[in-house]
Short mmCIF file of C-alpha atoms and ligand atoms in Angstrom, two decimals:
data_model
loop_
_atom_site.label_atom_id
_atom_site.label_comp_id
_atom_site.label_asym_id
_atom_site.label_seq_id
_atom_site.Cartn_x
_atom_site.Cartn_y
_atom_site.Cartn_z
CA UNK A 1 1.20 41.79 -56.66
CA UNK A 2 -2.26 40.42 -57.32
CA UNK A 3 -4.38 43.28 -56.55
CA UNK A 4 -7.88 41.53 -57.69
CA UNK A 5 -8.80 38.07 -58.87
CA UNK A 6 -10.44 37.82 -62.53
CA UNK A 7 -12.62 40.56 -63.78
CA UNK A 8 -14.12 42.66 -61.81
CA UNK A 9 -17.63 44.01 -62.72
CA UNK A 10 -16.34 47.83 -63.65
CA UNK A 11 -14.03 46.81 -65.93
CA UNK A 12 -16.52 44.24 -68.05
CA UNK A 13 -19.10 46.90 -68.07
CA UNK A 14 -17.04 49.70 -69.05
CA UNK A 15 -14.55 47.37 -70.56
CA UNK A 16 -10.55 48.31 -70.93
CA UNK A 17 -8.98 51.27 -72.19
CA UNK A 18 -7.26 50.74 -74.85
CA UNK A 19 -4.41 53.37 -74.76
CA UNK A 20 -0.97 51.19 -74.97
CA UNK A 21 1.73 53.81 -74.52
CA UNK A 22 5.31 52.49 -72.73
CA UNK A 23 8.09 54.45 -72.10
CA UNK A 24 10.45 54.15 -74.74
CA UNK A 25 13.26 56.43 -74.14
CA UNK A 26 14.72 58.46 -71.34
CA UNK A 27 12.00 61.10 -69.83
CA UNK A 28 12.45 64.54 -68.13
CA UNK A 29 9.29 65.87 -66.53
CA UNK A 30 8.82 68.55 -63.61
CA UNK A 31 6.54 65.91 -61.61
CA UNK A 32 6.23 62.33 -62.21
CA UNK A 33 3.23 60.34 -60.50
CA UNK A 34 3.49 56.80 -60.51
CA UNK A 35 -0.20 55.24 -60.77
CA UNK A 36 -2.89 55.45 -62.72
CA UNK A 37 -5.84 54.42 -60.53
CA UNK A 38 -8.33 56.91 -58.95
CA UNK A 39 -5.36 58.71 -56.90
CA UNK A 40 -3.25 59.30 -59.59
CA UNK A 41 -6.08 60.45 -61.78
CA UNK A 42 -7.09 62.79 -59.24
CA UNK A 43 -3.51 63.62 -58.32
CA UNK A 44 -3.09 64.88 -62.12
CA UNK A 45 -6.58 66.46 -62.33
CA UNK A 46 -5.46 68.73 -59.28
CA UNK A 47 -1.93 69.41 -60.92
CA UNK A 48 -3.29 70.42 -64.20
CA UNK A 49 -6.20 72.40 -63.06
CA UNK A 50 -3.31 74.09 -61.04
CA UNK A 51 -1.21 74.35 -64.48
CA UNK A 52 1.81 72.01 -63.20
CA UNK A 53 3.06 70.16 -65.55
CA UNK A 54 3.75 66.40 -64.78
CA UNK A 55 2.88 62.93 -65.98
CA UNK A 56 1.59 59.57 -65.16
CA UNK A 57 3.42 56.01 -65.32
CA UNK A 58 1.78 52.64 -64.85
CA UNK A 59 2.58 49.32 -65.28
CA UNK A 60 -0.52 47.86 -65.96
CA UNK A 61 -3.81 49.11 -68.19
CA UNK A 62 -4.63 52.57 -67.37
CA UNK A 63 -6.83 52.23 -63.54
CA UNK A 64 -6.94 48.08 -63.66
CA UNK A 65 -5.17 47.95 -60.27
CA UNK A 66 -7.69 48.34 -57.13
CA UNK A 67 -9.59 51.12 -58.29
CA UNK A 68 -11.62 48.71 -60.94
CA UNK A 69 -12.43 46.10 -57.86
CA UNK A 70 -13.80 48.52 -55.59
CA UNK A 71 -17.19 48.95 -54.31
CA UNK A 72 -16.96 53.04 -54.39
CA UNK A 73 -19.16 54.16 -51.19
CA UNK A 74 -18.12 57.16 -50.55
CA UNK A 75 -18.71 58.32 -47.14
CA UNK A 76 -17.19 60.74 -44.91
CA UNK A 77 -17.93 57.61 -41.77
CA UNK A 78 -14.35 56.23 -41.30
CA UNK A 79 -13.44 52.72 -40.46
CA UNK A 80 -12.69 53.57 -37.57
CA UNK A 81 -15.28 55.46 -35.52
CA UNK A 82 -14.85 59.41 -34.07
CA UNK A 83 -14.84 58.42 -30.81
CA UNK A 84 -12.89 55.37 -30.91
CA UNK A 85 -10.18 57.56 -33.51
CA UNK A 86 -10.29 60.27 -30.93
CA UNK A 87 -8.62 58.16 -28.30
CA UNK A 88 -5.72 57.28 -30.66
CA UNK A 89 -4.82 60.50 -32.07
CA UNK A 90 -6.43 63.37 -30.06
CA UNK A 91 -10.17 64.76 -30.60
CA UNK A 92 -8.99 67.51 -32.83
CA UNK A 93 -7.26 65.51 -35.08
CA UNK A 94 -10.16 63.33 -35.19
CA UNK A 95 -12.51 65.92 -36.02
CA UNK A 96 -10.39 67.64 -38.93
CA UNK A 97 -10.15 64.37 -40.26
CA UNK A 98 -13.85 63.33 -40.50
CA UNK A 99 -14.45 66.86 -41.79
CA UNK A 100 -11.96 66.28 -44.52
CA UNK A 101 -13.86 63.46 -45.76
CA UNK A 102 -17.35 64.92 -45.61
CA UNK A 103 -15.92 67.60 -47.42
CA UNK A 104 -14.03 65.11 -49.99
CA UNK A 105 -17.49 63.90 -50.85
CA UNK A 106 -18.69 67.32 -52.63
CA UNK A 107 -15.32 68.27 -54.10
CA UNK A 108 -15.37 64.70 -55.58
CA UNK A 109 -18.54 65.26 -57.46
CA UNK A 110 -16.91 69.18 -58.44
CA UNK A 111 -14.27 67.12 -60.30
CA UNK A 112 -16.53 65.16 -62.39
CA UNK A 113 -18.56 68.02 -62.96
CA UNK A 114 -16.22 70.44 -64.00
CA UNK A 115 -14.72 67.79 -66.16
CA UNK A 116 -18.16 67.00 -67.35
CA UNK A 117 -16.93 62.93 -66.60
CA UNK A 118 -19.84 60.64 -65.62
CA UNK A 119 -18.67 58.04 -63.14
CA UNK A 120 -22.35 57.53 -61.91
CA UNK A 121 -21.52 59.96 -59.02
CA UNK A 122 -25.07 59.34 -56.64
CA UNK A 123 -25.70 61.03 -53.60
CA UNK A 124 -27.26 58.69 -51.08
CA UNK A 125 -28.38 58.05 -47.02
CA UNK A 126 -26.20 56.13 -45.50
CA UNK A 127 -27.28 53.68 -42.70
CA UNK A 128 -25.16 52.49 -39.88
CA UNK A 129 -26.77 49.62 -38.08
CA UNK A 130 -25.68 48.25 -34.75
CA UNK A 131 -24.71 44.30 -35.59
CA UNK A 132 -26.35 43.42 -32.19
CA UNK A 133 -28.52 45.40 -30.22
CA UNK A 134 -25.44 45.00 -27.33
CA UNK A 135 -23.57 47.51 -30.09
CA UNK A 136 -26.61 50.05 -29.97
CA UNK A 137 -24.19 51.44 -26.55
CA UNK A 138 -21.65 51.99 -29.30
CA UNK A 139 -23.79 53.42 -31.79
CA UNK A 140 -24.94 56.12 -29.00
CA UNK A 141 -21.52 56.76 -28.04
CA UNK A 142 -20.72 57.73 -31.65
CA UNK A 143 -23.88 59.85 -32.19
CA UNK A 144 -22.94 62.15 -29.65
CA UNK A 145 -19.85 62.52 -30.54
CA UNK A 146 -20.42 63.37 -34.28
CA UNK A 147 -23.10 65.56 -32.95
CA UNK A 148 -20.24 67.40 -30.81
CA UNK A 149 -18.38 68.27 -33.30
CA UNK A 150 -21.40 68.88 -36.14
CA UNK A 151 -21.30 66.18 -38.43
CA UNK A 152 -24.60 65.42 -40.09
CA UNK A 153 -26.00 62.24 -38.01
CA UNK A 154 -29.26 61.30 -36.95
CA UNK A 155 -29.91 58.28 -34.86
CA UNK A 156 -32.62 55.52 -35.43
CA UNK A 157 -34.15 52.83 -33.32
CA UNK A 158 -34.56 49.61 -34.76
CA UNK A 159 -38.19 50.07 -35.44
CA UNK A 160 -37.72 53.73 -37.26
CA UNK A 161 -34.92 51.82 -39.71
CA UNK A 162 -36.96 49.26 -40.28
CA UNK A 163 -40.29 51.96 -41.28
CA UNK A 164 -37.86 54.27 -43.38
CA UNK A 165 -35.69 51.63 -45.23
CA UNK A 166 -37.01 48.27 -44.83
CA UNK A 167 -33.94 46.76 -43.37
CA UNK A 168 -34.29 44.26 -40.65
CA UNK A 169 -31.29 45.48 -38.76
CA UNK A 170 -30.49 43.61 -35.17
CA UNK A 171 -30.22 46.97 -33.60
CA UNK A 172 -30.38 50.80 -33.84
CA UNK A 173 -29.20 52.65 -36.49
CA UNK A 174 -27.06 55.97 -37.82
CA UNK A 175 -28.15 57.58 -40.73
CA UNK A 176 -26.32 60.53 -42.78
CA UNK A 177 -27.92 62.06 -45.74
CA UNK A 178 -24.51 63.29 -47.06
CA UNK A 179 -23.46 59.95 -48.61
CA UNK A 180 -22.56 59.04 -52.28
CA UNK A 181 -21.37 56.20 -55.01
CA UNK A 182 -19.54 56.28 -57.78
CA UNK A 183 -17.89 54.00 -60.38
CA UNK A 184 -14.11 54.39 -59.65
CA UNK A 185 -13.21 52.63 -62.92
CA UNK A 186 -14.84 55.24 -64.80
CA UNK A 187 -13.70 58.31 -62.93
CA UNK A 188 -10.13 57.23 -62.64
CA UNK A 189 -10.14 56.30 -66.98
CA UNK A 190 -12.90 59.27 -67.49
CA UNK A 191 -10.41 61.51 -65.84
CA UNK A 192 -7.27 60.84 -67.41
CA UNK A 193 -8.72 60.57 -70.83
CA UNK A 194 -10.20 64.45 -70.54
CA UNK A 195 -6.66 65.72 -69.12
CA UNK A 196 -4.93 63.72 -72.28
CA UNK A 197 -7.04 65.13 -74.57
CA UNK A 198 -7.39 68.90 -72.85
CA UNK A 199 -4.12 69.66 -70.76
CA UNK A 200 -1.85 67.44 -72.70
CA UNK A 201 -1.29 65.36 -69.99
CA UNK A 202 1.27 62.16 -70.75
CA UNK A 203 0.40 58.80 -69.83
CA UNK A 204 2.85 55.78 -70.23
CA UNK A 205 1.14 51.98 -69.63
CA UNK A 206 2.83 49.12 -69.48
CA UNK A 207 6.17 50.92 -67.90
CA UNK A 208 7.33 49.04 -64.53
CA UNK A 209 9.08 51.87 -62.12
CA UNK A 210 11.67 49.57 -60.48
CA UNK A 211 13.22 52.37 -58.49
CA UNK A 212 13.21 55.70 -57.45
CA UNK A 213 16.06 57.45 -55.61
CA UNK A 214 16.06 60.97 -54.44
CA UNK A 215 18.53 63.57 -55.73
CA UNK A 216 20.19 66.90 -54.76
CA UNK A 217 17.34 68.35 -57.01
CA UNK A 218 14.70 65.99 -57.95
CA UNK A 219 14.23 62.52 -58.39
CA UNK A 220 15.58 59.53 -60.93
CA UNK A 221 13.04 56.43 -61.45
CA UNK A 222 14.39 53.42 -63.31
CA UNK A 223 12.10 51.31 -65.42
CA UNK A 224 11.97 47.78 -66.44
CA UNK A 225 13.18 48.70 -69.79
CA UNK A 226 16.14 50.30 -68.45
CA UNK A 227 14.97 54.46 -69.22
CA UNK A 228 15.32 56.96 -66.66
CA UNK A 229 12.92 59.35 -65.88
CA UNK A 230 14.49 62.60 -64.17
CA UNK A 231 11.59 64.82 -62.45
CA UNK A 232 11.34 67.74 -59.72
CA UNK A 233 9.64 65.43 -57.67
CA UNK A 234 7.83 62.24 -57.94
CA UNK A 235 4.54 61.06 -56.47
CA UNK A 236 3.81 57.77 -55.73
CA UNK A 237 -0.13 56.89 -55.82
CA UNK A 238 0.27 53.00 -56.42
CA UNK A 239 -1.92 51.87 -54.29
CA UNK A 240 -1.13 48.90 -51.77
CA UNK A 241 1.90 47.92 -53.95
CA UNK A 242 3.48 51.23 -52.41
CA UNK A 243 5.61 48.87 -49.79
CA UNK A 244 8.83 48.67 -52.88
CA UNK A 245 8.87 52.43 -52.54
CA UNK A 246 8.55 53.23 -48.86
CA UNK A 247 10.89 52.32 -45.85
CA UNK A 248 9.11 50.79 -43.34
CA UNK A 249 6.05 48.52 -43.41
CA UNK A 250 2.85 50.86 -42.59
CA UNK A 251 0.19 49.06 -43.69
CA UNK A 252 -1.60 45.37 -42.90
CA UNK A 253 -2.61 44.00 -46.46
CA UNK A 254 -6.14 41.95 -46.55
CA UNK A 255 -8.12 40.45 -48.27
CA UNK A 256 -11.64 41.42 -49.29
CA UNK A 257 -14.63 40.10 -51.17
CA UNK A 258 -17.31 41.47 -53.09
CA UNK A 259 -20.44 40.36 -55.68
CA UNK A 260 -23.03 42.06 -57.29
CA UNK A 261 -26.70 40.57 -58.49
CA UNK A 262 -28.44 40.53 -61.53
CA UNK A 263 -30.99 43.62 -62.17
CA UNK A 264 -33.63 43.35 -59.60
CA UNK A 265 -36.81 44.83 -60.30
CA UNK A 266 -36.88 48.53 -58.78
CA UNK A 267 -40.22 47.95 -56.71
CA UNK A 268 -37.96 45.57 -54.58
CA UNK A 269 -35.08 47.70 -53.40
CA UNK A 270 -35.25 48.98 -50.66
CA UNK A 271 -36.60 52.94 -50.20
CA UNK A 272 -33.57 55.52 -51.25
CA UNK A 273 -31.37 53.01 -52.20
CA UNK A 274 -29.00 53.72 -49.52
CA UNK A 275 -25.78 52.49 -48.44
CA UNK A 276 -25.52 50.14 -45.76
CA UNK A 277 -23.30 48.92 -43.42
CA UNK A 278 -22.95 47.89 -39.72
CA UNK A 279 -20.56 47.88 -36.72
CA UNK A 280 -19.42 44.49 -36.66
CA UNK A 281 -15.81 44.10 -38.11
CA UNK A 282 -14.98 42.91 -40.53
CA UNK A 283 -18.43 44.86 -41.54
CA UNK A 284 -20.77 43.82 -44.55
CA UNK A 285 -21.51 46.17 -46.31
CA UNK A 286 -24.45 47.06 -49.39
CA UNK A 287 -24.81 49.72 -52.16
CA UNK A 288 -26.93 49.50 -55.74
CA UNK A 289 -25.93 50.57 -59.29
CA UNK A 290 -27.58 52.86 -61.52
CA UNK A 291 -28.76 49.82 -63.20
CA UNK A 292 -31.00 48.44 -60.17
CA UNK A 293 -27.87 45.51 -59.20
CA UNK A 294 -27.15 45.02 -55.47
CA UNK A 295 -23.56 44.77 -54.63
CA UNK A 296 -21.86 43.15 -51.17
CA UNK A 297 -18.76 43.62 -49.78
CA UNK A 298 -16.77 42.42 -46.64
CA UNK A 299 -16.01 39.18 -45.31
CA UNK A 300 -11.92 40.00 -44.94
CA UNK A 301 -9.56 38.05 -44.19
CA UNK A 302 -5.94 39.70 -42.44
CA UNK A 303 -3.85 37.88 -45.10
CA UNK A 304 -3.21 39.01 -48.36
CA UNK A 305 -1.88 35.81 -50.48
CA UNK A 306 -3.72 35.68 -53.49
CA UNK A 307 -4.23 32.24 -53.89
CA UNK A 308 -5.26 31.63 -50.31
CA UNK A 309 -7.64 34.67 -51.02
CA UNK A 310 -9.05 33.51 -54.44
CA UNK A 311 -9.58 29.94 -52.70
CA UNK A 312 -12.04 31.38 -50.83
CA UNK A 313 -13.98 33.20 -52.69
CA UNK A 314 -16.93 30.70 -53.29
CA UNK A 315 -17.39 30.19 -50.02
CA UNK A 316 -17.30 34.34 -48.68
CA UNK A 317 -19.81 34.26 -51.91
CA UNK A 318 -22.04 32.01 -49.76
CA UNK A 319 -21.68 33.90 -46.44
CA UNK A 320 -22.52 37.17 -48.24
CA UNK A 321 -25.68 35.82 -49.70
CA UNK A 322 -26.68 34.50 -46.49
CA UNK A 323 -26.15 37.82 -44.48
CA UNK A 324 -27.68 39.68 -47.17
CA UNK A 325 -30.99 37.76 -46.98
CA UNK A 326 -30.88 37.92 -43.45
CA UNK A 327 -31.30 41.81 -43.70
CA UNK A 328 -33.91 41.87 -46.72
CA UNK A 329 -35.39 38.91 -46.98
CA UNK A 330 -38.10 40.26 -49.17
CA UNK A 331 -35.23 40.60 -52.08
CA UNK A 332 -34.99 37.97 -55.07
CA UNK A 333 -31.28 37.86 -55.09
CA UNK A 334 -29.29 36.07 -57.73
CA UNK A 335 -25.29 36.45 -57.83
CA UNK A 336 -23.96 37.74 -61.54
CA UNK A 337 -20.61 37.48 -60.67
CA UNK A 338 -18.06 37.86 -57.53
CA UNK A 339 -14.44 38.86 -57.24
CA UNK A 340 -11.88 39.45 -54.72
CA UNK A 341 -9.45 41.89 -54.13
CA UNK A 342 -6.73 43.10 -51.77
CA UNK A 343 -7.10 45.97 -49.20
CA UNK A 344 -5.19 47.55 -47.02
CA UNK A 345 -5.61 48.84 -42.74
CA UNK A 346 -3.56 51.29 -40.52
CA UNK A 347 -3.60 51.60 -36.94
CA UNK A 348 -5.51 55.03 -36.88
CA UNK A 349 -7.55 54.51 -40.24
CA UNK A 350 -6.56 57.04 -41.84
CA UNK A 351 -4.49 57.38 -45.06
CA UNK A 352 -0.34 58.07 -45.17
CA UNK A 353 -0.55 61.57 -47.30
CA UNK A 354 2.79 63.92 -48.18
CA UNK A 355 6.60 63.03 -47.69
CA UNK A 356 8.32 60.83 -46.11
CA UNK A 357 10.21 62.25 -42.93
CA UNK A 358 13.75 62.52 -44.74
CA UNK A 359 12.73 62.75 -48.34
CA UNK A 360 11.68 66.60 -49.70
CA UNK A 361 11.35 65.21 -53.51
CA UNK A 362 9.46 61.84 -53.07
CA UNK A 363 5.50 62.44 -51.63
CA UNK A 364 3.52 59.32 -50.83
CA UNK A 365 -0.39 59.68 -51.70
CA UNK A 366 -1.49 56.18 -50.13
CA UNK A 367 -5.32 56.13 -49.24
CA UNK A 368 -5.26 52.62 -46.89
CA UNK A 369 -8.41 52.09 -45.03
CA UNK A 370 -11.98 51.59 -46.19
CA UNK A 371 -12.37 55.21 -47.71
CA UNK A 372 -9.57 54.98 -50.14
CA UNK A 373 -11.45 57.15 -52.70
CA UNK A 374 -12.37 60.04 -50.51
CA UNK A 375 -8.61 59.90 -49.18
CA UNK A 376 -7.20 60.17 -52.82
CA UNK A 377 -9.44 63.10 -53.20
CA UNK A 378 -8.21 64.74 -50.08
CA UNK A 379 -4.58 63.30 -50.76
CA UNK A 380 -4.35 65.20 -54.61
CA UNK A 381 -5.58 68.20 -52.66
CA UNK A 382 -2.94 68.43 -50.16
CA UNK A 383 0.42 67.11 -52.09
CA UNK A 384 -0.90 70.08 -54.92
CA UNK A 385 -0.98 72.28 -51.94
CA UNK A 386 2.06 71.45 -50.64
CA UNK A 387 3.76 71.67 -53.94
CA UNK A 388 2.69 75.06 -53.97
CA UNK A 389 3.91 76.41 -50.75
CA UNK A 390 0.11 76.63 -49.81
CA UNK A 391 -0.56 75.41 -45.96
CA UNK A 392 -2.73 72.76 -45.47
CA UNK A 393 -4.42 71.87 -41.96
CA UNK A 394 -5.42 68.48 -42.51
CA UNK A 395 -1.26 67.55 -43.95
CA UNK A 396 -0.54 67.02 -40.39
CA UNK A 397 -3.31 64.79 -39.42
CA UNK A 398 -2.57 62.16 -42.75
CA UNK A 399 1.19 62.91 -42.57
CA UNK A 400 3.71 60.71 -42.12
CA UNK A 401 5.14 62.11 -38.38
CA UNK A 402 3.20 60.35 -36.89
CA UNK A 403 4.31 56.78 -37.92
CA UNK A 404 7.18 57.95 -35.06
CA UNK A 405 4.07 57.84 -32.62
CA UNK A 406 2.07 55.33 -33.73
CA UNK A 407 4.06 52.84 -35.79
C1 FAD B 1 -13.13 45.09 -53.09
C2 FAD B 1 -12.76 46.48 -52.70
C3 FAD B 1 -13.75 47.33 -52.23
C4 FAD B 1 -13.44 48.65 -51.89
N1 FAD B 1 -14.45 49.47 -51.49
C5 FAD B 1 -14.20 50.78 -51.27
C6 FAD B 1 -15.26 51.66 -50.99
O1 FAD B 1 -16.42 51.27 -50.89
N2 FAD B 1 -14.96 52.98 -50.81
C7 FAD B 1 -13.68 53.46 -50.90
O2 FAD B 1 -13.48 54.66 -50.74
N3 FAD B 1 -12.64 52.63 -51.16
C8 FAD B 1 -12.88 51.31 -51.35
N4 FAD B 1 -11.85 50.45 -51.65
C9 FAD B 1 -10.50 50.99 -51.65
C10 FAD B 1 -10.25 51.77 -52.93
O3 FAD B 1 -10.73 51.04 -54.02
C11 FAD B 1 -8.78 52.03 -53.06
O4 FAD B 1 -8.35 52.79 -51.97
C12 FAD B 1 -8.47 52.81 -54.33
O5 FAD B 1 -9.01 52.22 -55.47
C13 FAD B 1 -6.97 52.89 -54.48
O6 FAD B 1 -6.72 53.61 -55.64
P1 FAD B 1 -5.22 53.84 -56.07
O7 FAD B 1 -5.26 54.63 -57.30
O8 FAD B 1 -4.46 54.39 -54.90
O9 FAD B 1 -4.67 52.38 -56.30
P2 FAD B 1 -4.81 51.47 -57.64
O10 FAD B 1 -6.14 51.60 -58.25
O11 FAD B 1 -4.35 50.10 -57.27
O12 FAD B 1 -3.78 52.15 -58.62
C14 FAD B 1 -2.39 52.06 -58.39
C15 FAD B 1 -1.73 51.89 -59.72
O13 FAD B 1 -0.30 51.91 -59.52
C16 FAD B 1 0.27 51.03 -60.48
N5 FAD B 1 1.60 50.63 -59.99
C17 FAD B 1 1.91 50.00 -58.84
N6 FAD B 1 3.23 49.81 -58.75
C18 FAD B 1 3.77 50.32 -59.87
C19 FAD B 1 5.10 50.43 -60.36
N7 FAD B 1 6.17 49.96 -59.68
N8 FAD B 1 5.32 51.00 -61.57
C20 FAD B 1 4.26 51.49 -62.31
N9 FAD B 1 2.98 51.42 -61.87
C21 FAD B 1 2.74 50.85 -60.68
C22 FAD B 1 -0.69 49.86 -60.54
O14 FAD B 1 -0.57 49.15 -61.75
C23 FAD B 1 -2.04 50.54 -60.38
O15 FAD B 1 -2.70 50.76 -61.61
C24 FAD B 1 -12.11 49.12 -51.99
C25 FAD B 1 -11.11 48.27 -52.47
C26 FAD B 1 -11.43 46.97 -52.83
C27 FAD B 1 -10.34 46.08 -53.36
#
């Protein structure tokens, strides 16, 4: 599959890794993870850190699937909101699963520290806005809800948005000051290249896993070249091309678009730099870099053909603009450079984390929905857990069960 369309910004600013390493004879290996993206890097970091041993296939350059097109907000706000999620599966399950991702925002920036890796990890506000002031109804709804259950929230009229961050949103406003950014390209390459060079940790590029079966005792994957690759178990962390591995269809592919601006001047960003986004879906949604840019995101489409997709991206280029400068008009924007990419939805926006119902050897770490990156983080957590007969609250919640309810 086409994950992205040309270069995305990440990968020409931190440009490509150049580690070329393909399988080129038959492998054993106590746990094999298939992916090399920001879930597979933080799969491995948690294995290592744990002392497992295991390894990492891909078939492309090391993290040049989705993780180098995304826009990296990390926020513990799901796609879809508390109260709406709460509805589908139960308020509890809700609430463990918000936590999860506030949580997945600090042990995130643990990682890089401890690994001394900088992605350009930035804690930031993030602000919510109601799309039309008939969504503020919504907005209230959800305030008092995350309130309930103690997530950090505070809610904004119009005016007070427009006073503390110079936004002309068409309605009221949530704000969290427990947000972040990151650059996933550089975590996901900054990460594998410090448990290469400190753990030993074995990374084959340019291998194509064309199967993997389950066995009485592990797992056998098959690769383009013909080698196996016999393991204790295998983990699978690639991404939205996950569908050749899994059963059943769980996920509706999109597609998405996003640009980012030349430098702008510091004195005309907006105050705290924070991340923005609003209730409408598909949402639009805004971040900087740590070298003053502005990038936008949104505009998705529910198809996922690449052509169709790439077709489109002047246009959805245009449309962003034009939404942008509706919400800070006093901003000299200028496009650099735009790409597209595919993205993936569920039904309860959350992430498919752990095994498959009748497979004990084969876990799935699949982060679909808006906050892929906090779900890898809280997916690596988990599978490491379960691999080590440790009990995990929240592996219930992202498991796989309850495609029987919901799918
Ligand atoms: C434009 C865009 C904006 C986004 N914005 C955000 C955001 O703001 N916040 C957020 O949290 N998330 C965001 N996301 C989602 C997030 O980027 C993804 O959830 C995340 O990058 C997925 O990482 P991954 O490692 O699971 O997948 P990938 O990065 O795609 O890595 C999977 C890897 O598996 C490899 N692979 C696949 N099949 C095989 C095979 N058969 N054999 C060998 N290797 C294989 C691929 O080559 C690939 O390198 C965005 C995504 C896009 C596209």
């Amino acid at each position: 599959m086409d994950l992205h369309s040309g270069l995305p910004y990440w990968i020409v600013r931190n440009s490509l890794l150049d580690y070329y390493h393909p399988l080129e004879n038959d492998l054993t290996t106590d746990i094999a993870i298939i992916g090399s993206g920001i879930t597979g890097a933080l799969m491995a970091h948690e294995l290592c850190r744990a002392g497992i041993e295991c390894c990492i296939i891909d078939k492309r350059s090391i993290a040049t699937g989705s993780s180098a097109a995304s826009t990296a907000l990390l926020q513990y706000e799901i796609d879809v909101p508390l109260y709406r999620m709460a509805g589908i599966i139960g308020e509890k399950n809700a609430e463990t699963a918000y936590h999860a991702c506030l949580q997945s925002i600090t042990d995130i920036k643990k990682v890089l520290e401890e690994t001394g890796v900088d992605a350009g990890y930035e804690q930031l506000p993030s602000l919510f806005y109601a799309s039309s002031p008939a969504d503020n109804k919504l907005l209230e709804q959800e305030y008092e809800m995350r309130r309930k259950h103690k997530l950090p929230v505070s809610l904004l009229k119009k005016k007070e948005a427009k006073e503390r961050f110079n936004v002309e949103t068409p309605g009221n406003a949530l704000v969290n000051e427990t947000s972040a950014q990151i650059d996933a390209y550089r975590a996901a390459t900054g990460l594998l290249t410090y448990h290469i060079k400190e753990n030993g940790l074995k990374v084959f590029t340019h291998t194509d896993i064309k199967e993997c079966t389950e066995t009485s005792d592990g797992c056998i994957m098959t690769t383009d070249k013909g080698y196996k690759i016999k393991c204790g178990y295998a983990i699978i962390a690639t991404g939205f091309e996950a569908g050749q591995f899994l059963p059943k269809v769980i996920m509706d592919l999109t597609s998405t678009y996003a640009l980012i601006s030349h430098p702008v001047a510091p004195e005309y960003l907006w105050p705290t730099h924070c991340l923005i986004w609003e209730t409408a879906d598909p949402y639009l949604y805004i971040r900087t870099t740590d070298g003053n840019r502005i990038i936008i995101g949104g505009e998705d489409e529910k198809f996922s053909d690449p052509q169709r997709r790439d077709s489109l991206l002047r246009n959805k280029t245009h449309i962003l603009e034009k939404k942008f400068r509706k919400l800070l008009p006093n901003i000299p924007f200028k496009t650099e450079m735009a790409w597209c990419g595919t993205f993936s939805t569920t039904k309860d926006g959350l992430p498919f984390i752990g095994n498959w119902p009748d497979k004990k050897r084969i876990f799935f770490d699949l982060g679909y929905g808006g906050n892929g990156i906090t779900f890898s983080m809280i997916g690596a957590q988990i599978i490491c857990h379960m691999l080590q007969g440790i009990k995990d609250e929240r592996s219930s919640v992202f498991g796989y069960k309850r495609i029987e309810k919901y799918w």
